[in-house]
Amino acid sequence: MVFSPSGNLSDQIADYLIEKIIHLELKPGERILEQKIAEELGVSRSPIREAIRVCEKTGLVEIIPRCGARVTHMSPKSIEGFCDVFTLLFGHIVRRRIENCDEAHRILLIKAYDEMTESAEKNDSRGFNQAILNFIVSGIDSTENSVLKEIINGLMPNLRRLQFISLALKPNNLNVNAGYFKTIIDCLETKNVERGVRAIEDYILAEKEFALNTLKDSCAK
């Protein structure tokens, strides 16, 4: 990892750990060993401890007294909870996006959608995940709502982990996932707000059901 001299070291390490958790390089339930991370990054353990506390605030990490830190598990309750919140927030974002989207933001959304389709053709789950993130960020910006943006940013690591797990386990369905966002793009042109909102709600529902079924299957083994 290359550190930026102008950035906060603990925050940079936290970003590093968050990316490893999202991409399952640190798996649910796995302990985060400070000494191992320190050796990987060539830093002392002090900023790593602070980085772990930053990660704890995202919900991706839990600190257990006298036992250290570990990656949180995704339970049916947490999946249901996050997806219910995502449905409300992203439904609002899509509504405002379709009602108020200007040409500059429309171009950004189309660019992100094009990145999705390119990644789907290559069966590139990680690229597809990033394209969805770009689509969401562009949509949030188009609402010009700083409070909403702050709330979404706090939830984003959990959304990205849920998406990555889903996409990694069903890469052949990337084109199906892209279809929901194609509907939203079409609704930008037609100003069909309700159809656009239904598309994002259907997408989140499909992701929730897949995640719950995957968790159920893994517990049955």
Tab-separated table of C-alpha atoms in Angstrom:
chain	number	residue	atom	x	y	z
A	1	MET	CA	0.000	0.000	0.000
A	2	VAL	CA	1.281	3.462	-0.925
A	3	PHE	CA	0.446	6.093	1.676
A	4	SER	CA	-0.320	9.705	0.783
A	5	PRO	CA	1.917	12.086	2.756
A	6	SER	CA	-0.938	14.581	3.028
A	7	GLY	CA	-3.472	12.063	4.321
A	8	ASN	CA	-4.223	10.803	7.806
A	9	LEU	CA	-2.342	7.520	8.231
A	10	SER	CA	-5.040	5.841	10.337
A	11	ASP	CA	-7.738	6.770	7.816
A	12	GLN	CA	-5.644	5.379	4.970
A	13	ILE	CA	-5.114	2.121	6.846
A	14	ALA	CA	-8.848	1.993	7.609
A	15	ASP	CA	-9.587	2.358	3.870
A	16	TYR	CA	-7.131	-0.482	3.199
A	17	LEU	CA	-8.869	-2.757	5.730
A	18	ILE	CA	-12.337	-1.815	4.473
A	19	GLU	CA	-11.378	-2.754	0.910
A	20	LYS	CA	-10.015	-6.111	2.096
A	21	ILE	CA	-13.252	-6.810	3.985
A	22	ILE	CA	-15.488	-5.778	1.079
A	23	HIS	CA	-13.570	-8.004	-1.346
A	24	LEU	CA	-13.525	-10.953	1.088
A	25	GLU	CA	-9.774	-10.892	1.513
A	26	LEU	CA	-10.674	-10.604	5.193
A	27	LYS	CA	-13.628	-12.919	5.669
A	28	PRO	CA	-16.599	-12.688	8.074
A	29	GLY	CA	-15.508	-13.833	11.520
A	30	GLU	CA	-11.799	-13.534	10.743
A	31	ARG	CA	-9.630	-11.877	13.367
A	32	ILE	CA	-7.741	-8.737	12.384
A	33	LEU	CA	-4.211	-9.255	13.657
A	34	GLU	CA	-2.508	-5.958	14.338
A	35	GLN	CA	1.008	-7.371	14.072
A	36	LYS	CA	0.284	-9.015	10.730
A	37	ILE	CA	-1.183	-5.819	9.283
A	38	ALA	CA	1.754	-3.808	10.675
A	39	GLU	CA	4.211	-6.113	8.894
A	40	GLU	CA	2.197	-5.982	5.652
A	41	LEU	CA	2.136	-2.189	5.595
A	42	GLY	CA	5.435	-1.434	7.289
A	43	VAL	CA	3.887	0.727	10.001
A	44	SER	CA	3.639	0.632	13.795
A	45	ARG	CA	0.641	-0.888	15.560
A	46	SER	CA	-0.591	2.442	16.957
A	47	PRO	CA	-2.217	3.771	13.729
A	48	ILE	CA	-3.606	0.292	13.071
A	49	ARG	CA	-5.463	0.348	16.391
A	50	GLU	CA	-6.970	3.709	15.466
A	51	ALA	CA	-7.842	2.395	11.968
A	52	ILE	CA	-9.661	-0.562	13.513
A	53	ARG	CA	-11.730	1.833	15.620
A	54	VAL	CA	-12.614	3.741	12.434
A	55	CYS	CA	-13.665	0.451	10.798
A	56	GLU	CA	-15.780	-0.417	13.835
A	57	LYS	CA	-17.895	2.691	13.175
A	58	THR	CA	-18.802	1.328	9.719
A	59	GLY	CA	-20.158	-1.899	11.202
A	60	LEU	CA	-17.698	-4.043	9.249
A	61	VAL	CA	-15.562	-4.725	12.319
A	62	GLU	CA	-16.383	-5.539	15.924
A	63	ILE	CA	-13.984	-5.128	18.839
A	64	ILE	CA	-14.361	-7.787	21.502
A	65	PRO	CA	-12.872	-6.986	24.930
A	66	ARG	CA	-9.737	-9.052	25.650
A	67	CYS	CA	-10.135	-10.848	22.318
A	68	GLY	CA	-9.247	-8.161	19.765
A	69	ALA	CA	-11.046	-7.236	16.567
A	70	ARG	CA	-12.728	-9.381	13.949
A	71	VAL	CA	-14.753	-8.924	10.777
A	72	THR	CA	-18.484	-8.913	11.484
A	73	HIS	CA	-20.755	-11.655	10.199
A	74	MET	CA	-23.722	-10.818	7.997
A	75	SER	CA	-26.855	-12.083	9.736
A	76	PRO	CA	-30.344	-12.327	8.222
A	77	LYS	CA	-31.400	-9.500	10.546
A	78	SER	CA	-28.579	-7.193	9.425
A	79	ILE	CA	-29.204	-7.960	5.746
A	80	GLU	CA	-32.921	-7.232	6.154
A	81	GLY	CA	-32.163	-4.041	8.063
A	82	PHE	CA	-29.628	-2.644	5.620
A	83	CYS	CA	-31.744	-3.475	2.579
A	84	ASP	CA	-34.848	-1.843	4.079
A	85	VAL	CA	-32.829	1.357	4.594
A	86	PHE	CA	-31.263	1.129	1.114
A	87	THR	CA	-34.740	0.772	-0.411
A	88	LEU	CA	-35.933	3.974	1.239
A	89	LEU	CA	-32.823	6.034	0.528
A	90	PHE	CA	-32.155	4.904	-3.037
A	91	GLY	CA	-35.810	5.141	-3.950
A	92	HIS	CA	-35.644	8.794	-2.876
A	93	ILE	CA	-32.393	9.327	-4.797
A	94	VAL	CA	-33.812	7.868	-8.011
A	95	ARG	CA	-36.949	9.967	-7.637
A	96	ARG	CA	-34.957	13.189	-7.248
A	97	ARG	CA	-32.521	12.115	-9.963
A	98	ILE	CA	-35.277	11.665	-12.541
A	99	GLU	CA	-37.094	14.843	-11.503
A	100	ASN	CA	-34.043	17.117	-11.415
A	101	CYS	CA	-31.188	15.490	-13.330
A	102	ASP	CA	-29.362	17.959	-15.564
A	103	GLU	CA	-27.349	17.102	-18.672
A	104	ALA	CA	-24.007	16.929	-16.877
A	105	HIS	CA	-25.269	14.388	-14.341
A	106	ARG	CA	-27.152	12.456	-17.031
A	107	ILE	CA	-23.869	11.989	-18.916
A	108	LEU	CA	-22.159	10.707	-15.746
A	109	LEU	CA	-24.959	8.220	-15.105
A	110	ILE	CA	-24.845	6.931	-18.681
A	111	LYS	CA	-21.056	6.593	-18.424
A	112	ALA	CA	-21.424	4.524	-15.240
A	113	TYR	CA	-24.058	2.351	-16.924
A	114	ASP	CA	-21.764	1.801	-19.910
A	115	GLU	CA	-19.048	0.688	-17.463
A	116	MET	CA	-21.540	-1.822	-16.044
A	117	THR	CA	-22.304	-3.343	-19.419
A	118	GLU	CA	-18.601	-3.549	-20.315
A	119	SER	CA	-17.842	-5.300	-17.022
A	120	ALA	CA	-20.801	-7.647	-17.527
A	121	GLU	CA	-19.489	-8.644	-20.949
A	122	LYS	CA	-16.107	-9.468	-19.376
A	123	ASN	CA	-17.770	-11.216	-16.406
A	124	ASP	CA	-15.799	-8.805	-14.216
A	125	SER	CA	-17.574	-8.740	-10.837
A	126	ARG	CA	-15.173	-6.261	-9.259
A	127	GLY	CA	-15.453	-3.839	-12.180
A	128	PHE	CA	-19.235	-4.192	-12.137
A	129	ASN	CA	-19.298	-3.444	-8.412
A	130	GLN	CA	-17.261	-0.281	-8.975
A	131	ALA	CA	-19.547	0.797	-11.834
A	132	ILE	CA	-22.596	0.491	-9.562
A	133	LEU	CA	-20.768	2.584	-6.973
A	134	ASN	CA	-20.047	5.235	-9.622
A	135	PHE	CA	-23.718	5.209	-10.639
A	136	ILE	CA	-24.860	5.664	-7.047
A	137	VAL	CA	-22.347	8.434	-6.301
A	138	SER	CA	-23.378	10.332	-9.436
A	139	GLY	CA	-27.017	9.963	-8.441
A	140	ILE	CA	-26.389	11.243	-4.915
A	141	ASP	CA	-24.510	14.248	-6.277
A	142	SER	CA	-27.413	15.072	-8.563
A	143	THR	CA	-29.755	15.412	-5.574
A	144	GLU	CA	-27.550	18.210	-4.153
A	145	ASN	CA	-28.545	17.033	-0.656
A	146	SER	CA	-25.503	17.109	1.640
A	147	VAL	CA	-27.350	15.429	4.541
A	148	LEU	CA	-28.410	12.506	2.356
A	149	LYS	CA	-24.878	12.217	0.988
A	150	GLU	CA	-23.439	11.968	4.500
A	151	ILE	CA	-25.916	9.244	5.471
A	152	ILE	CA	-25.201	7.207	2.328
A	153	ASN	CA	-21.442	7.542	2.780
A	154	GLY	CA	-21.791	6.044	6.250
A	155	LEU	CA	-23.696	3.060	4.869
A	156	MET	CA	-21.644	2.625	1.707
A	157	PRO	CA	-19.114	0.039	3.027
A	158	ASN	CA	-21.943	-2.316	3.979
A	159	LEU	CA	-23.702	-1.788	0.651
A	160	ARG	CA	-20.476	-2.523	-1.222
A	161	ARG	CA	-19.819	-5.690	0.800
A	162	LEU	CA	-23.345	-6.957	0.190
A	163	GLN	CA	-23.068	-6.198	-3.525
A	164	PHE	CA	-19.642	-7.777	-3.907
A	165	ILE	CA	-20.691	-11.008	-2.183
A	166	SER	CA	-23.753	-11.193	-4.407
A	167	LEU	CA	-21.897	-10.427	-7.633
A	168	ALA	CA	-18.987	-12.740	-6.804
A	169	LEU	CA	-21.367	-15.639	-6.237
A	170	LYS	CA	-23.539	-15.069	-9.299
A	171	PRO	CA	-21.255	-13.546	-11.964
A	172	ASN	CA	-23.358	-14.979	-14.786
A	173	ASN	CA	-26.239	-12.726	-13.715
A	174	LEU	CA	-24.401	-9.435	-14.237
A	175	ASN	CA	-26.456	-8.623	-17.315
A	176	VAL	CA	-29.645	-9.180	-15.314
A	177	ASN	CA	-28.428	-6.726	-12.675
A	178	ALA	CA	-27.481	-4.194	-15.353
A	179	GLY	CA	-31.050	-4.360	-16.637
A	180	TYR	CA	-32.386	-2.614	-13.534
A	181	PHE	CA	-30.071	0.326	-14.153
A	182	LYS	CA	-30.920	0.386	-17.860
A	183	THR	CA	-34.531	0.947	-16.805
A	184	ILE	CA	-33.448	3.901	-14.655
A	185	ILE	CA	-31.498	5.382	-17.587
A	186	ASP	CA	-34.584	5.008	-19.788
A	187	CYS	CA	-36.679	6.730	-17.127
A	188	LEU	CA	-34.329	9.717	-17.162
A	189	GLU	CA	-35.348	10.237	-20.779
A	190	THR	CA	-39.084	9.630	-20.287
A	191	LYS	CA	-39.292	11.284	-16.833
A	192	ASN	CA	-41.142	8.195	-15.603
A	193	VAL	CA	-40.425	8.594	-11.899
A	194	GLU	CA	-42.475	5.691	-10.531
A	195	ARG	CA	-41.027	3.159	-12.981
A	196	GLY	CA	-37.515	4.284	-12.103
A	197	VAL	CA	-38.191	3.967	-8.367
A	198	ARG	CA	-39.650	0.481	-8.870
A	199	ALA	CA	-36.511	-0.545	-10.767
A	200	ILE	CA	-34.158	0.340	-7.911
A	201	GLU	CA	-36.539	-1.214	-5.361
A	202	ASP	CA	-36.683	-4.430	-7.409
A	203	TYR	CA	-32.897	-4.474	-7.662
A	204	ILE	CA	-32.428	-4.153	-3.898
A	205	LEU	CA	-35.119	-6.777	-3.240
A	206	ALA	CA	-33.407	-9.228	-5.601
A	207	GLU	CA	-30.050	-8.623	-3.917
A	208	LYS	CA	-31.606	-9.080	-0.470
A	209	GLU	CA	-33.288	-12.362	-1.392
A	210	PHE	CA	-30.118	-13.705	-2.965
A	211	ALA	CA	-28.015	-12.755	0.076
A	212	LEU	CA	-30.519	-14.323	2.473
A	213	ASN	CA	-30.695	-17.543	0.448
A	214	THR	CA	-26.907	-17.696	0.218
A	215	LEU	CA	-26.598	-17.253	3.970
A	216	LYS	CA	-29.234	-19.914	4.560
A	217	ASP	CA	-27.434	-22.375	2.264
A	218	SER	CA	-24.068	-21.740	3.931
A	219	CYS	CA	-25.565	-22.364	7.390
A	220	ALA	CA	-27.125	-25.619	6.180
A	221	LYS	CA	-23.751	-27.047	5.137
